[in-house]
Coordinates of C-alpha atoms and ligand atoms in Angstrom, one line a residue:
Chain E
X46 CA 0.0 0.0 0.0
X47 CA 1.3 3.4 -0.9
X48 CA 0.5 5.3 2.3
X49 CA 1.2 8.7 1.0
X50 CA -0.8 8.2 -2.2
X51 CA -3.8 6.8 -0.3
X52 CA -3.5 9.7 2.1
X53 CA -3.2 12.4 -0.6
X54 CA -6.2 10.8 -2.2
X55 CA -8.3 11.3 0.9
X56 CA -7.1 14.8 1.5
X57 CA -8.4 16.1 -1.8
X58 CA -11.8 14.3 -1.7
X59 CA -13.3 14.1 1.7
X60 CA -16.4 15.6 3.3
X61 CA -14.3 18.5 4.8
X62 CA -12.5 19.8 1.7
X63 CA -14.5 23.0 1.8
X64 CA -13.7 23.7 5.4
X65 CA -10.9 26.2 5.7
X66 CA -7.5 24.8 6.5
X67 CA -7.0 27.1 9.4
X68 CA -10.1 25.8 11.1
X69 CA -9.1 22.2 10.7
X70 CA -5.6 23.0 11.9
X71 CA -7.0 24.8 14.9
X72 CA -9.4 21.9 15.7
X73 CA -6.7 19.3 15.5
X74 CA -4.0 21.2 17.3
X75 CA -6.1 22.7 20.1
X76 CA -7.6 19.3 20.8
X77 CA -4.1 17.9 20.8
X78 CA -3.1 20.3 23.5
X79 CA -6.0 19.2 25.6
X80 CA -5.0 15.6 25.1
X81 CA -1.5 16.5 26.3
X82 CA -2.8 18.5 29.3
X83 CA -5.6 16.4 30.7
X84 CA -5.2 13.6 33.2
X85 CA -8.7 12.2 32.8
X86 CA -8.9 8.8 31.0
X87 CA -12.5 9.6 30.1
X88 CA -11.5 12.7 28.3
X89 CA -8.7 11.0 26.4
X90 CA -11.1 8.2 25.3
X91 CA -13.6 10.9 24.3
X92 CA -11.0 12.6 22.2
X93 CA -9.8 9.4 20.6
X94 CA -13.4 8.3 19.8
X95 CA -14.6 11.7 18.4
X96 CA -11.5 12.3 16.3
X97 CA -11.2 8.9 14.8
X98 CA -14.9 8.7 14.1
X99 CA -15.0 12.1 12.5
X100 CA -12.0 11.2 10.3
X101 CA -13.5 7.9 9.3
X102 CA -16.9 9.6 8.6
X103 CA -15.2 12.1 6.4
X104 CA -14.4 9.3 4.0
X105 CA -11.3 7.4 5.2
X106 CA -11.6 3.6 5.0
X107 CA -11.5 1.9 8.3
X108 CA -9.0 -0.6 7.0
X109 CA -6.6 2.2 6.0
X110 CA -7.1 4.0 9.2
X111 CA -6.2 1.0 11.3
X112 CA -3.2 0.2 9.1
X113 CA -1.9 3.7 9.5
X114 CA -2.5 3.5 13.3
X115 CA -0.5 0.3 13.5
X116 CA 2.7 2.2 12.5
X117 CA 3.0 4.4 15.6
X118 CA 1.5 1.7 17.7
X119 CA 4.2 -0.7 16.9
X120 CA 6.7 1.7 18.3
X121 CA 4.6 2.6 21.3
X122 CA 3.5 -0.7 22.7
X123 CA 6.9 -2.2 23.5
X124 CA 8.1 0.9 25.4
X125 CA 4.8 1.2 27.3
X126 CA 5.1 -2.5 28.2
X127 CA 8.6 -2.0 29.6
X128 CA 7.3 0.9 31.7
X129 CA 5.1 -1.5 33.6
X130 CA 8.2 -3.2 35.1
X131 CA 9.9 0.0 36.1
X132 CA 7.5 2.1 38.0
X133 CA 5.8 1.5 41.3
X134 CA 6.1 -0.9 44.3
X135 CA 2.9 -3.0 44.3
X136 CA 3.4 -6.1 42.2
X137 CA 0.4 -7.5 40.3
X138 CA 2.2 -10.2 38.5
X139 CA 5.6 -11.8 39.2
X140 CA 7.5 -14.4 37.2
X141 CA 11.1 -15.3 36.5
X142 CA 12.7 -15.3 33.2
X143 CA 16.3 -16.5 32.5
X144 CA 17.0 -16.4 36.2
X145 CA 15.7 -12.9 36.6
X146 CA 12.8 -12.0 38.8
X147 CA 10.4 -9.7 37.1
X148 CA 7.4 -8.0 38.5
X149 CA 4.7 -6.0 36.8
X150 CA 3.7 -3.1 39.0
X151 CA 0.3 -1.6 39.5
X152 CA 1.5 1.9 39.2
X153 CA 3.5 1.2 36.1
X154 CA 0.6 -0.5 34.5
X155 CA -1.7 2.4 35.2
X156 CA 0.8 4.9 34.0
X157 CA 1.4 2.8 30.9
X158 CA -2.4 2.7 30.2
X159 CA -2.8 6.4 30.6
X160 CA 0.2 7.1 28.4
X161 CA -1.2 4.8 25.8
X162 CA -4.5 6.5 25.8
X163 CA -2.8 9.9 25.7
X164 CA -0.7 8.9 22.7
X165 CA -3.6 7.4 20.8
X166 CA -5.7 10.5 21.5
X167 CA -2.9 12.7 20.2
X168 CA -2.3 10.6 17.2
X169 CA -6.0 10.7 16.3
X170 CA -5.9 14.5 16.4
X171 CA -3.0 14.5 14.0
X172 CA -4.5 11.8 11.8
X173 CA -7.6 14.0 11.5
X174 CA -5.5 16.8 10.1
X175 CA -3.3 14.8 7.7
X176 CA -6.2 12.8 6.4
X177 CA -8.5 15.6 5.7
X178 CA -6.2 18.4 4.6
X179 CA -3.7 18.5 1.7
X180 CA -0.1 19.0 2.9
X181 CA 0.3 22.0 0.6
X182 CA -2.6 23.8 2.3
X183 CA -1.2 23.0 5.8
X184 CA 2.2 24.4 4.8
X185 CA 0.6 27.4 3.3
X186 CA -1.4 28.1 6.4
X187 CA 1.7 27.6 8.6
X188 CA 3.3 30.3 6.5
X189 CA 0.4 32.6 6.9
X190 CA 0.7 32.3 10.7
X191 CA 4.3 33.4 10.4
X192 CA 5.8 30.1 11.3
X193 CA 9.5 30.4 10.2
X194 CA 10.2 29.1 6.6
X195 CA 12.7 26.6 7.7
X196 CA 10.2 24.9 10.0
X197 CA 7.6 24.8 7.2
X198 CA 10.1 23.4 4.8
X199 CA 11.4 20.8 7.2
X200 CA 7.8 19.7 8.0
X201 CA 7.3 19.0 4.3
X202 CA 10.5 17.1 3.9
X203 CA 9.7 15.0 7.0
X204 CA 6.2 14.4 5.8
X205 CA 7.5 13.2 2.4
X206 CA 10.3 11.1 3.7
X207 CA 8.4 9.2 6.3
X208 CA 6.4 7.8 3.5
X209 CA 9.5 7.0 1.5
X210 CA 10.8 5.1 4.4
X211 CA 7.6 3.2 4.9
X212 CA 7.4 2.3 1.2
X213 CA 11.0 1.2 1.1
X214 CA 10.4 -1.0 4.1
X215 CA 7.4 -2.7 2.4
X216 CA 9.1 -3.3 -0.8
X217 CA 12.4 -4.5 0.7
X218 CA 10.4 -6.9 2.9
X219 CA 8.6 -8.3 -0.1
X220 CA 11.9 -8.9 -1.8
X221 CA 13.3 -10.6 1.2
X222 CA 10.3 -12.9 1.6
X223 CA 10.6 -13.8 -2.1
X224 CA 14.1 -14.9 -1.5
X225 CA 13.2 -16.9 1.6
X226 CA 14.3 -14.4 4.3
X227 CA 12.7 -14.6 7.7
X228 CA 12.9 -18.4 7.9
X229 CA 13.7 -19.8 11.3
X230 CA 17.3 -19.0 12.2
X231 CA 17.9 -16.1 10.0
X232 CA 15.3 -13.7 11.2
X233 CA 17.7 -11.4 12.9
X234 CA 19.9 -11.4 10.0
X235 CA 17.0 -10.6 7.6
X236 CA 15.8 -7.9 9.9
X237 CA 19.2 -6.2 10.1
X238 CA 19.5 -6.5 6.3
X239 CA 16.1 -5.0 5.9
X240 CA 17.0 -2.0 8.1
X241 CA 20.3 -1.3 6.4
X242 CA 19.0 -1.7 2.9
X243 CA 15.9 0.3 3.7
X244 CA 18.0 3.1 5.0
X245 CA 20.3 3.2 2.0
X246 CA 17.5 3.1 -0.5
X247 CA 15.5 5.7 1.3
X248 CA 18.5 8.0 1.4
X249 CA 19.0 7.5 -2.3
X250 CA 15.4 8.2 -3.0
X251 CA 15.5 11.3 -0.8
X252 CA 18.5 12.5 -2.6
X253 CA 16.9 12.0 -6.0
X254 CA 13.8 13.8 -4.9
X255 CA 15.9 16.7 -3.5
X256 CA 17.8 17.1 -6.7
X257 CA 14.6 17.1 -8.7
X258 CA 13.1 19.8 -6.4
X259 CA 16.3 21.8 -6.6
X260 CA 16.2 21.6 -10.4
X261 CA 12.8 23.3 -10.3
X262 CA 14.0 26.1 -8.0
X263 CA 12.0 24.7 -5.0
X264 CA 12.2 27.3 -2.2
X265 CA 9.7 25.8 0.2
X266 CA 6.6 26.8 -1.6
X267 CA 3.9 24.2 -2.4
X268 CA 1.4 25.4 -5.0
X269 CA -2.1 25.5 -3.4
X270 CA -5.1 24.1 -5.0
X271 CA -6.3 27.4 -6.3
X272 CA -4.1 27.0 -9.5
X273 CA -6.5 24.4 -10.8
X274 CA -8.5 25.4 -13.9
X275 CA -11.1 28.2 -13.6
X276 CA -11.3 28.2 -9.8
X277 CA -14.5 28.7 -7.9
X278 CA -14.1 32.5 -7.3
X279 CA -11.9 33.1 -4.3
X280 CA -14.5 31.9 -1.8
X281 CA -15.9 34.7 0.3
X282 CA -16.4 32.6 3.4
X283 CA -17.4 34.5 6.5
X284 CA -15.0 34.6 9.3
X285 CA -17.5 32.9 11.5
X286 CA -18.8 29.8 9.8
X287 CA -21.0 27.0 11.2
X288 CA -18.0 24.7 11.2
X289 CA -16.0 27.1 13.2
X290 CA -18.8 27.5 15.7
X291 CA -19.0 23.7 16.1
X292 CA -15.3 23.4 16.5
X293 CA -15.1 26.1 19.2
X294 CA -18.1 24.6 21.1
X295 CA -16.5 21.2 21.1
X296 CA -13.1 22.4 22.2
X297 CA -14.6 24.7 24.8
X298 CA -16.4 21.7 26.3
X299 CA -13.3 19.7 26.3
X300 CA -11.4 22.5 27.9
X301 CA -13.9 23.0 30.6
X302 CA -14.0 19.3 31.4
X303 CA -10.2 19.2 31.5
X304 CA -9.9 22.1 33.8
X305 CA -12.9 21.0 36.0
X306 CA -11.6 17.5 36.2
X307 CA -8.7 18.8 38.2
X308 CA -5.1 18.2 37.4
Chain A
X212 CA 44.5 24.2 -40.8
X213 CA 44.6 27.9 -41.3
X214 CA 43.7 30.2 -38.4
X215 CA 40.4 31.5 -39.6
X216 CA 37.0 30.0 -39.0
X217 CA 34.5 29.5 -41.8
X218 CA 31.1 31.1 -41.7
X219 CA 29.4 28.1 -40.2
X220 CA 31.8 28.0 -37.3
X221 CA 31.3 31.6 -36.5
X222 CA 27.5 31.2 -36.5
X223 CA 27.9 28.2 -34.3
X224 CA 30.0 30.1 -31.8
X225 CA 27.3 32.8 -31.5
X226 CA 24.6 30.2 -31.0
X227 CA 26.2 28.2 -28.3
X228 CA 23.8 27.9 -25.4
X229 CA 25.8 25.5 -23.2
X230 CA 29.5 24.9 -23.3
X231 CA 31.1 22.2 -21.2
X232 CA 34.9 22.6 -20.9
X233 CA 37.1 19.8 -19.7
X234 CA 34.7 18.6 -17.1
X235 CA 36.0 16.1 -14.5
X236 CA 33.8 14.7 -11.8
X237 CA 33.9 11.9 -9.3
X238 CA 31.3 10.8 -6.7
X239 CA 33.7 9.2 -4.3
X240 CA 37.2 10.1 -5.2
X241 CA 37.9 6.5 -6.1
X242 CA 36.8 6.5 -9.7
X243 CA 36.1 9.2 -12.2
X244 CA 32.5 9.3 -13.3
X245 CA 33.3 11.9 -16.0
X246 CA 36.8 12.3 -17.5
X247 CA 37.4 15.5 -19.3
X248 CA 34.1 16.1 -21.1
X249 CA 33.9 18.8 -23.8
X250 CA 30.5 19.4 -25.3
X251 CA 28.2 22.1 -26.5
X252 CA 24.5 22.6 -27.1
X253 CA 23.5 24.9 -30.0
X254 CA 20.4 27.0 -30.3
X255 CA 17.8 25.2 -32.4
X256 CA 19.6 21.9 -32.4
X257 CA 18.4 18.5 -31.1
X258 CA 21.3 16.7 -29.5
X259 CA 21.2 13.1 -28.3
X260 CA 23.6 11.9 -25.7
X261 CA 24.0 8.2 -26.2
X262 CA 25.6 5.8 -23.7
X263 CA 25.1 2.4 -22.1
X264 CA 24.1 2.0 -18.4
X265 CA 26.6 3.6 -16.1
X266 CA 28.4 5.6 -18.8
X267 CA 27.7 8.8 -17.0
X268 CA 24.8 10.4 -18.8
X269 CA 22.8 11.4 -15.8
X270 CA 26.0 12.6 -14.0
X271 CA 26.7 14.9 -17.0
X272 CA 23.2 16.3 -17.2
X273 CA 23.2 17.1 -13.5
X274 CA 26.1 19.4 -14.1
X275 CA 24.3 21.5 -16.6
X276 CA 22.1 23.3 -14.0
X277 CA 24.6 23.2 -11.2
X278 CA 23.2 20.4 -9.2
X279 CA 26.5 18.7 -9.2
X280 CA 29.7 20.8 -9.0
X281 CA 32.6 19.7 -11.2
X282 CA 35.9 18.7 -9.6
X283 CA 37.6 20.3 -12.5
X284 CA 36.6 22.2 -15.6
X285 CA 33.9 24.8 -16.2
X286 CA 30.4 25.1 -17.7
X287 CA 29.1 28.1 -19.6
X288 CA 25.4 28.7 -20.0
X289 CA 24.2 31.5 -22.3
X290 CA 27.7 32.9 -22.4
X291 CA 28.3 33.1 -18.6
X292 CA 30.3 30.7 -16.5
X293 CA 28.3 28.9 -13.9
X294 CA 28.8 30.2 -10.4
X295 CA 27.3 28.3 -7.5
X296 CA 25.7 31.0 -5.4
X297 CA 22.1 30.6 -4.6
X298 CA 21.0 33.5 -6.8
X299 CA 23.1 32.5 -9.8
X300 CA 21.8 28.9 -9.5
X301 CA 18.2 30.0 -9.6
X302 CA 18.9 32.0 -12.8
X303 CA 20.6 29.0 -14.4
X304 CA 17.8 26.6 -13.4
X305 CA 15.3 28.9 -15.0
X306 CA 17.2 28.6 -18.3
X307 CA 18.1 24.9 -18.1
X308 CA 15.2 22.7 -17.4
X309 CA 15.9 19.0 -16.6
X310 CA 13.4 16.3 -16.7
X311 CA 14.6 13.5 -14.5
X312 CA 14.9 9.8 -15.4
X313 CA 12.3 8.6 -12.9
X314 CA 9.1 10.7 -12.9
X315 CA 8.3 9.4 -9.4
X316 CA 11.3 11.3 -8.0
X317 CA 10.2 14.5 -9.7
X318 CA 6.4 14.6 -9.1
X319 CA 5.9 15.6 -5.5
X320 CA 2.5 17.3 -5.4
X321 CA -0.7 15.2 -5.2
X322 CA -2.6 16.8 -8.1
X323 CA -1.3 17.2 -11.6
X324 CA -1.9 20.9 -12.0
X325 CA -0.4 21.5 -8.6
X326 CA 2.8 19.7 -9.6
X327 CA 3.1 21.6 -12.8
X328 CA 2.7 24.8 -10.9
X329 CA 5.5 24.0 -8.5
X330 CA 8.3 25.6 -10.5
X331 CA 6.5 28.8 -11.4
X332 CA 5.2 29.3 -7.8
X333 CA 8.7 29.0 -6.5
X334 CA 9.9 31.5 -9.0
X335 CA 7.5 33.8 -7.3
X336 CA 5.4 34.6 -10.4
X337 CA 2.0 36.2 -10.0
X338 CA -1.0 33.9 -9.5
X339 CA -2.3 34.8 -13.0
X340 CA 1.0 34.1 -14.6
X341 CA 1.3 30.7 -12.8
X342 CA -2.1 29.7 -14.0
X343 CA -1.3 30.7 -17.6
X344 CA 1.9 28.8 -17.6
X345 CA 0.3 25.7 -16.2
X346 CA -2.4 25.9 -18.9
X347 CA 0.2 26.4 -21.6
X348 CA 2.4 23.6 -20.5
X349 CA -0.4 21.1 -20.2
X350 CA -1.6 22.3 -23.6
X351 CA 1.8 21.8 -25.3
X352 CA 1.9 18.3 -24.1
X353 CA -1.7 17.6 -25.0
X354 CA -2.6 16.5 -21.5
X355 CA -5.1 19.2 -20.5
X356 CA -7.5 16.5 -19.5
X357 CA -5.1 15.2 -16.8
X358 CA -5.1 18.6 -15.0
X359 CA -7.3 17.5 -12.1
X360 CA -6.1 13.9 -11.8
X361 CA -4.2 12.5 -8.9
X362 CA -0.6 12.2 -10.0
X363 CA 0.0 8.8 -8.5
X364 CA -2.9 7.3 -10.4
X365 CA -1.4 8.1 -13.8
X366 CA 0.2 5.6 -16.1
X367 CA 4.0 5.7 -16.6
X368 CA 3.6 7.5 -19.9
X369 CA 1.3 10.1 -18.5
X370 CA 3.6 10.6 -15.5
X371 CA 6.5 11.3 -17.9
X372 CA 4.4 13.9 -19.7
X373 CA 3.4 15.5 -16.4
X374 CA 7.1 15.6 -15.4
X375 CA 7.9 17.3 -18.7
X376 CA 5.1 19.8 -18.3
X377 CA 6.4 20.7 -14.9
X378 CA 9.7 21.6 -16.4
X379 CA 8.2 23.3 -19.4
X380 CA 6.1 25.6 -17.2
X381 CA 9.4 27.2 -16.1
X382 CA 9.9 28.1 -19.8
X383 CA 13.5 27.0 -20.1
X384 CA 15.7 27.9 -23.1
X385 CA 17.5 24.6 -22.8
X386 CA 15.4 21.5 -22.3
X387 CA 17.2 18.4 -21.0
X388 CA 15.5 15.1 -20.8
X389 CA 17.0 12.0 -19.1
X390 CA 15.8 8.8 -20.7
X391 CA 12.4 10.2 -21.7
X392 CA 11.3 7.0 -23.5
X393 CA 12.5 4.3 -21.0
X394 CA 9.6 2.3 -19.6
X395 CA 7.3 3.4 -22.4
X396 CA 5.8 1.1 -25.0
X397 CA 6.8 1.8 -28.6
X398 CA 3.7 3.7 -29.5
X399 CA 3.9 6.0 -26.4
X400 CA 7.6 6.5 -27.0
X401 CA 6.8 7.7 -30.5
X402 CA 4.0 9.9 -29.3
X403 CA 6.3 11.5 -26.8
X404 CA 9.0 12.1 -29.3
X405 CA 6.4 13.7 -31.6
X406 CA 5.3 16.0 -28.8
X407 CA 8.9 17.0 -27.9
X408 CA 9.4 17.6 -31.6
X409 CA 6.4 19.9 -32.0
X410 CA 7.2 21.7 -28.8
X411 CA 10.7 22.3 -30.0
X412 CA 9.5 23.6 -33.4
X413 CA 7.2 26.1 -31.6
X414 CA 10.1 27.5 -29.6
X415 CA 12.8 27.8 -32.2
X416 CA 15.1 29.5 -29.6
X417 CA 15.4 26.3 -27.7
X418 CA 18.1 23.7 -27.5
X419 CA 17.1 20.2 -26.7
X420 CA 19.3 17.5 -25.2
X421 CA 18.1 14.0 -24.7
X422 CA 20.1 11.3 -22.9
X423 CA 19.2 7.7 -23.9
X424 CA 20.6 4.4 -24.9
X425 CA 18.1 4.1 -27.7
X426 CA 20.3 4.2 -30.9
X427 CA 17.3 4.0 -33.2
X428 CA 15.8 7.2 -31.7
X429 CA 19.2 8.9 -31.8
X430 CA 19.8 8.0 -35.5
X431 CA 16.4 9.0 -36.7
X432 CA 15.7 12.1 -34.6
X433 CA 18.9 13.9 -33.6
X434 CA 20.7 16.7 -35.3
X435 CA 23.8 15.8 -33.5
X436 CA 24.8 12.7 -31.6
X437 CA 27.3 12.4 -28.7
X438 CA 28.5 9.0 -27.6
X439 CA 29.6 8.6 -24.0
X440 CA 31.4 5.6 -22.7
X441 CA 32.9 5.2 -19.2
X442 CA 32.8 9.0 -18.6
X443 CA 34.5 9.9 -21.8
X444 CA 33.1 11.2 -25.1
X445 CA 33.9 8.7 -27.8
X446 CA 32.7 10.7 -30.7
X447 CA 30.3 13.5 -31.5
X448 CA 28.9 14.7 -34.8
X449 CA 26.1 14.0 -37.4
X450 CA 24.1 10.9 -36.7
X451 CA 25.5 9.0 -39.7
X452 CA 29.1 10.0 -39.0
X453 CA 28.9 8.8 -35.4
X454 CA 26.6 5.8 -35.6
X455 CA 27.9 4.5 -38.9
X456 CA 31.3 4.0 -37.3
X457 CA 31.8 0.4 -36.1
X458 CA 34.6 1.4 -33.7
X459 CA 32.4 4.0 -32.0
X460 CA 29.5 1.5 -31.7
X461 CA 31.8 -1.1 -30.2
X462 CA 33.5 1.1 -27.6
X463 CA 30.2 2.7 -26.7
X464 CA 28.7 -0.8 -26.1
X465 CA 25.9 0.1 -28.4
X466 CA 24.3 -1.5 -31.4
X467 CA 24.2 0.0 -34.9
X468 CA 20.8 1.3 -35.8
X469 CA 18.9 -1.3 -37.9
X470 CA 18.2 1.0 -40.8
X471 CA 21.8 1.7 -41.1
X472 CA 22.9 -1.9 -40.8
X473 CA 20.5 -3.0 -43.5
X474 CA 21.5 0.0 -45.7
X475 CA 25.2 -0.9 -45.3
X476 CA 24.5 -4.4 -46.4
X477 CA 22.7 -3.2 -49.5
X478 CA 25.3 -0.6 -50.2
X479 CA 27.9 -3.3 -50.2
X480 CA 25.9 -5.6 -52.4
X481 CA 25.0 -2.8 -54.9
X482 CA 28.6 -1.6 -54.9
X483 CA 27.6 2.0 -55.3
X484 CA 27.0 5.0 -53.1
X485 CA 23.8 6.9 -53.8
X486 CA 24.6 9.8 -51.5
X487 CA 23.1 10.5 -48.1
X488 CA 22.2 7.3 -46.1
X489 CA 18.5 6.9 -45.2
X490 CA 17.5 7.7 -41.6
X491 CA 14.2 5.9 -41.3
X492 CA 12.6 2.7 -42.6
X493 CA 10.6 4.8 -45.1
X494 CA 13.7 6.4 -46.5
X495 CA 15.4 3.0 -46.6
X496 CA 12.5 1.5 -48.6
X497 CA 12.8 4.4 -51.0
X498 CA 16.4 3.7 -51.6
X499 CA 15.7 0.0 -52.0
X500 CA 13.0 0.6 -54.6
X501 CA 15.3 2.9 -56.5
X502 CA 18.0 0.2 -56.5
X503 CA 15.7 -2.5 -57.7
X504 CA 14.5 -0.4 -60.6
X505 CA 18.0 0.2 -61.9
Ligands
LIG290 N1 25.0 9.0 -6.2 C1 26.1 8.3 -6.7 N2 27.1 7.9 -5.8 C2 28.1 7.2 -6.3 N3 28.3 6.8 -7.5 C3 27.3 7.1 -8.4 C4 26.2 7.9 -8.0 N4 25.4 8.0 -9.1 C5 26.0 7.4 -10.1 N5 27.2 6.8 -9.7 C6 28.2 6.1 -10.6 O1 28.6 7.0 -11.6 C7 28.7 6.3 -12.8 C8 27.8 7.0 -13.9 O2 26.5 6.9 -13.5 P1 25.3 7.6 -14.2 O3 24.0 7.4 -13.4 O4 25.6 8.9 -14.6 O5 25.1 6.7 -15.5 P2 24.0 6.7 -16.7 O6 24.7 6.8 -18.0 O7 23.0 7.7 -16.4 O8 23.4 5.2 -16.5 P3 21.8 4.8 -16.8 O9 21.7 4.5 -18.2 O10 21.8 3.5 -16.0 O11 20.9 5.8 -16.2 C9 28.3 4.9 -12.6 O12 29.5 4.1 -12.4 C10 27.5 4.9 -11.2 O13 27.7 3.8 -10.5
LIG291 MG1 21.0 7.7 -15.9

């Protein structure tokens, strides 16, 4: 699956294309801040649920959403699992492994669970943004809000290169399976080969892309969608739109709950 | 040789759009990728750079707009030596448009018109001008109907055309294409060449350079052919002079164009030389018919 192509497909044809980029960015980022701030599991779950259902409702296929979610999850889960052994003093589960006594702690587990929910809620906020808004529009809006050019340009490069990395990983893995990698006994070797070849190929691809961009005098500007044929006249949307009111209402509620719930 | 140049040479000097002088380059200081290249591109001329895989075609092209910096030697574009400051490079890249070998490396925006607009937008042209240029570029390549398509959904041939349009929208004086026909079926290749041809006829101030290993294309289409092998130019000149030379073909690890091979066979059998050798199958057939009638 070409994640970036699938994504870009969604960003240009979803139920929210006509909502202003600024609003969507505000919604996503403000909610993200609440997810970072709050300590309430209920609120985190609420954010996760609303954000992911809105995103899926806008037109993203559940299958793709879950697949995308698996990427950060595969990094998160192991570290959170380890956390359960490190924090706290009240063991809930003890066992020994290779002569070591290991104990899972209640406090560590709770912290891990909260962290997990927080990360998922945060990810769902960002997913909403990148799945409903073309990257060019996001970058444009960042510029409008006077975010330094270097940050904007870096964001674009990171955005592009994450996908290059994922794609290379997929295709290298297929090539390895085809040549009988990952059989018993050579998993580790296959894995290290995968990583090194993935890195080399991604770098190569990134370099080619950079050269092609340079050749076209790229200076950090992504053309926005307004350059398409006879555009719908520069839309005269009112500053206060129904979508904005909804967004503000929703975020205000979250904020009140976060503050009321106590820190 | 006497010290004066004939008229054609003088005219040629005036019309030099790119001059490469004794260019040496190596990626890793172990092996030279280019060894003393001398080359020029002339206004209104179609030049084909021929070479097998790894001969250094792409490396050479990347020097023409300052993406790679020579270890030794200099490059002149429109009479000025390249300098590698940011401002000078932007100027050069406006003049020299390079279409890359792999369109997937070049097409970065999700929608076709958006990608075509990338160059003009970054040149800080006005919105109206950007729109005009996008329209014109798509029109010249006959792909207006692709304007709103998602770039990744296009076929290989369509992607190539979009990549070319993206470069054309910057209105370069020198158009450089790296392997434009690789990965295309014969019909699409021919269509693409026809399009490049008509484009080039419309802008008679242009110089076109195509890098390829397709000898048939070089023979039939080029005004001038340059053969590159292991980083060195084996020979450059008129298609027949270069590609009719067995030694050049051999050291360039190429194959002689079919028309030329057949023609040489006939020529030997008929033991006479009826002038200019044919460049296409049609021309060859004409020669054969003529010979049969005699
Ligand atoms: N980024 C790089 N780093 C190191 N060596 C390189 C790099 N790119 C190319 N080379 C080497 O430089 C030489 C010339 O390569 P180049 O890509 O210019 O050939 P080419 O004629 O374009 O070949 P092809 O027809 O396969 O595209 C080759 O030996 C190649 O291995
Ligand atoms: Mg090449």
